[in-house]
mmCIF file of C-alpha atoms and ligand atoms in Angstrom:
data_model
loop_
_atom_site.group_PDB
_atom_site.id
_atom_site.type_symbol
_atom_site.label_atom_id
_atom_site.label_comp_id
_atom_site.label_asym_id
_atom_site.label_seq_id
_atom_site.Cartn_x
_atom_site.Cartn_y
_atom_site.Cartn_z
ATOM 1 C CA UNK A 954 84.573 105.131 0.110
ATOM 2 C CA UNK A 955 82.620 105.367 -3.129
ATOM 3 C CA UNK A 956 83.233 103.937 -6.567
ATOM 4 C CA UNK A 957 81.568 106.904 -8.268
ATOM 5 C CA UNK A 958 84.385 108.499 -10.314
ATOM 6 C CA UNK A 959 82.445 111.772 -10.647
ATOM 7 C CA UNK A 960 83.016 112.570 -6.979
ATOM 8 C CA UNK A 961 86.734 112.919 -7.590
ATOM 9 C CA UNK A 962 86.385 114.565 -11.005
ATOM 10 C CA UNK A 963 83.911 117.314 -11.981
ATOM 11 C CA UNK A 964 85.696 117.906 -15.283
ATOM 12 C CA UNK A 965 82.539 118.037 -17.425
ATOM 13 C CA UNK A 966 81.104 120.741 -15.135
ATOM 14 C CA UNK A 967 84.183 122.844 -15.816
ATOM 15 C CA UNK A 968 84.574 122.347 -19.555
ATOM 16 C CA UNK A 969 81.325 122.486 -21.546
ATOM 17 C CA UNK A 970 78.773 125.231 -21.973
ATOM 18 C CA UNK A 971 75.896 123.688 -20.032
ATOM 19 C CA UNK A 972 72.796 124.913 -21.839
ATOM 20 C CA UNK A 973 69.158 123.898 -21.563
ATOM 21 C CA UNK A 974 65.669 124.912 -22.584
ATOM 22 C CA UNK A 975 64.416 127.622 -20.228
ATOM 23 C CA UNK A 976 61.512 125.376 -19.254
ATOM 24 C CA UNK A 977 63.925 123.247 -17.227
ATOM 25 C CA UNK A 978 64.432 126.161 -14.833
ATOM 26 C CA UNK A 979 62.318 127.251 -11.899
ATOM 27 C CA UNK A 980 60.954 130.027 -14.111
ATOM 28 C CA UNK A 981 58.613 127.298 -15.399
ATOM 29 C CA UNK A 982 56.146 125.557 -13.054
ATOM 30 C CA UNK A 983 57.641 122.164 -13.886
ATOM 31 C CA UNK A 984 61.262 123.298 -13.994
ATOM 32 C CA UNK A 985 63.839 122.222 -11.405
ATOM 33 C CA UNK A 986 67.066 124.135 -12.081
ATOM 34 C CA UNK A 987 67.189 127.270 -9.898
ATOM 35 C CA UNK A 988 66.717 130.116 -12.341
ATOM 36 C CA UNK A 989 69.148 132.414 -10.535
ATOM 37 C CA UNK A 990 71.972 129.982 -11.269
ATOM 38 C CA UNK A 991 71.386 130.368 -15.002
ATOM 39 C CA UNK A 992 71.815 133.127 -17.562
ATOM 40 C CA UNK A 993 70.016 133.584 -20.881
ATOM 41 C CA UNK A 994 71.620 132.594 -24.171
ATOM 42 C CA UNK A 995 68.662 133.516 -26.341
ATOM 43 C CA UNK A 996 64.879 133.802 -25.849
ATOM 44 C CA UNK A 997 64.536 130.025 -25.533
ATOM 45 C CA UNK A 998 67.736 128.726 -23.974
ATOM 46 C CA UNK A 999 69.731 129.434 -20.840
ATOM 47 C CA UNK A 1000 73.096 128.213 -19.570
ATOM 48 C CA UNK A 1001 74.430 127.458 -16.125
ATOM 49 C CA UNK A 1002 76.274 130.535 -14.899
ATOM 50 C CA UNK A 1003 80.008 130.187 -15.276
ATOM 51 C CA UNK A 1004 79.781 127.965 -18.342
ATOM 52 C CA UNK A 1005 78.584 130.381 -21.022
ATOM 53 C CA UNK A 1006 80.722 133.505 -21.339
ATOM 54 C CA UNK A 1007 83.750 132.304 -19.391
ATOM 55 C CA UNK A 1008 86.483 130.462 -21.250
ATOM 56 C CA UNK A 1009 89.429 128.202 -20.553
ATOM 57 C CA UNK A 1010 90.424 127.548 -16.972
ATOM 58 C CA UNK A 1011 87.799 129.989 -15.661
ATOM 59 C CA UNK A 1012 84.935 128.003 -17.177
ATOM 60 C CA UNK A 1013 83.168 126.356 -14.277
ATOM 61 C CA UNK A 1014 79.541 125.846 -13.376
ATOM 62 C CA UNK A 1015 78.380 127.969 -10.462
ATOM 63 C CA UNK A 1016 76.826 124.896 -8.836
ATOM 64 C CA UNK A 1017 80.065 122.903 -8.799
ATOM 65 C CA UNK A 1018 81.689 122.547 -5.387
ATOM 66 C CA UNK A 1019 85.213 121.382 -4.659
ATOM 67 C CA UNK A 1020 88.343 121.060 -6.771
ATOM 68 C CA UNK A 1021 88.296 119.433 -10.194
ATOM 69 C CA UNK A 1022 90.223 116.171 -10.223
ATOM 70 C CA UNK A 1023 90.238 115.962 -6.441
ATOM 71 C CA UNK A 1024 86.858 116.105 -4.732
ATOM 72 C CA UNK A 1025 83.713 117.580 -6.269
ATOM 73 C CA UNK A 1026 79.959 117.678 -5.921
ATOM 74 C CA UNK A 1027 76.981 119.391 -7.547
ATOM 75 C CA UNK A 1028 75.015 121.511 -5.106
ATOM 76 C CA UNK A 1029 71.836 121.072 -7.166
ATOM 77 C CA UNK A 1030 72.377 117.440 -8.132
ATOM 78 C CA UNK A 1031 68.761 116.390 -7.602
ATOM 79 C CA UNK A 1032 67.602 119.415 -9.607
ATOM 80 C CA UNK A 1033 70.238 119.439 -12.345
ATOM 81 C CA UNK A 1034 69.267 119.744 -15.999
ATOM 82 C CA UNK A 1035 68.767 116.981 -18.523
ATOM 83 C CA UNK A 1036 71.943 118.262 -20.165
ATOM 84 C CA UNK A 1037 73.917 117.471 -17.031
ATOM 85 C CA UNK A 1038 72.241 114.109 -16.596
ATOM 86 C CA UNK A 1039 73.077 113.155 -20.196
ATOM 87 C CA UNK A 1040 76.817 112.957 -19.511
ATOM 88 C CA UNK A 1041 77.927 109.645 -18.063
ATOM 89 C CA UNK A 1042 81.232 108.557 -16.635
ATOM 90 C CA UNK A 1043 83.144 106.791 -19.377
ATOM 91 C CA UNK A 1044 81.299 108.242 -22.370
ATOM 92 C CA UNK A 1045 82.874 110.372 -25.099
ATOM 93 C CA UNK A 1046 81.873 113.688 -23.518
ATOM 94 C CA UNK A 1047 83.374 112.548 -20.240
ATOM 95 C CA UNK A 1048 86.626 111.578 -21.948
ATOM 96 C CA UNK A 1049 86.834 114.934 -23.738
ATOM 97 C CA UNK A 1050 86.297 116.918 -20.544
ATOM 98 C CA UNK A 1051 88.716 114.816 -18.540
ATOM 99 C CA UNK A 1052 91.397 115.120 -21.217
ATOM 100 C CA UNK A 1053 91.038 118.903 -21.105
ATOM 101 C CA UNK A 1054 91.757 118.728 -17.386
ATOM 102 C CA UNK A 1055 94.683 116.334 -17.880
ATOM 103 C CA UNK A 1056 92.789 113.434 -16.356
ATOM 104 C CA UNK A 1057 92.893 109.951 -17.901
ATOM 105 C CA UNK A 1058 89.774 108.482 -19.537
ATOM 106 C CA UNK A 1059 87.544 106.233 -17.507
ATOM 107 C CA UNK A 1060 86.850 102.675 -18.621
ATOM 108 C CA UNK A 1061 84.082 100.484 -17.232
ATOM 109 C CA UNK A 1062 83.033 102.834 -14.403
HETATM 110 S S1 SF4 B 1333 80.896 112.313 -16.127
HETATM 111 FE FE1 SF4 B 1333 83.095 112.070 -16.444
HETATM 112 S S2 SF4 B 1333 83.897 114.161 -16.683
HETATM 113 FE FE2 SF4 B 1333 81.865 114.310 -15.699
HETATM 114 S S3 SF4 B 1333 82.288 114.316 -13.482
HETATM 115 FE FE3 SF4 B 1333 81.870 112.188 -14.088
HETATM 116 S S4 SF4 B 1333 83.883 111.288 -14.477
HETATM 117 FE FE4 SF4 B 1333 84.129 113.527 -14.533
HETATM 118 S S1 SF4 B 1334 74.501 121.856 -12.498
HETATM 119 FE FE1 SF4 B 1334 75.734 120.360 -11.387
HETATM 120 S S2 SF4 B 1334 75.986 118.619 -12.804
HETATM 121 FE FE2 SF4 B 1334 75.325 120.398 -14.008
HETATM 122 S S3 SF4 B 1334 77.233 121.368 -14.745
HETATM 123 FE FE3 SF4 B 1334 76.646 122.360 -12.825
HETATM 124 S S4 SF4 B 1334 77.780 121.292 -11.216
HETATM 125 FE FE4 SF4 B 1334 77.766 119.990 -13.060
#
């Protein structure tokens, strides 16, 4: 059993447009995010597929596995973007995403 609330959530991966500088992708020698899991937004930025053009309930990162609010994981966790890593359980972004999925906010994770 784990105390990590993200493993039974995944709401932020199915709510926000997850964008990043293209240099974070494998298209750059120092990038980590698999390029084929992203799509371009403009000449400088890309987004995780499934989070850019899709809206509402269909918005969901291509790398997210499992069911939101039940059991979830990121298939590229070790290679995820700085954007992904900037959201923390219990912060305001987390609360916004969880509310959109009818999940209660997290306090003191
Ligand atoms: S940061 Fe918050 S919204 Fe994102 S997966 Fe973790 S608990 Fe859920
Ligand atoms: S790459 Fe992973 S952490 Fe980032 S939005 Fe997608 S599933 Fe979530």
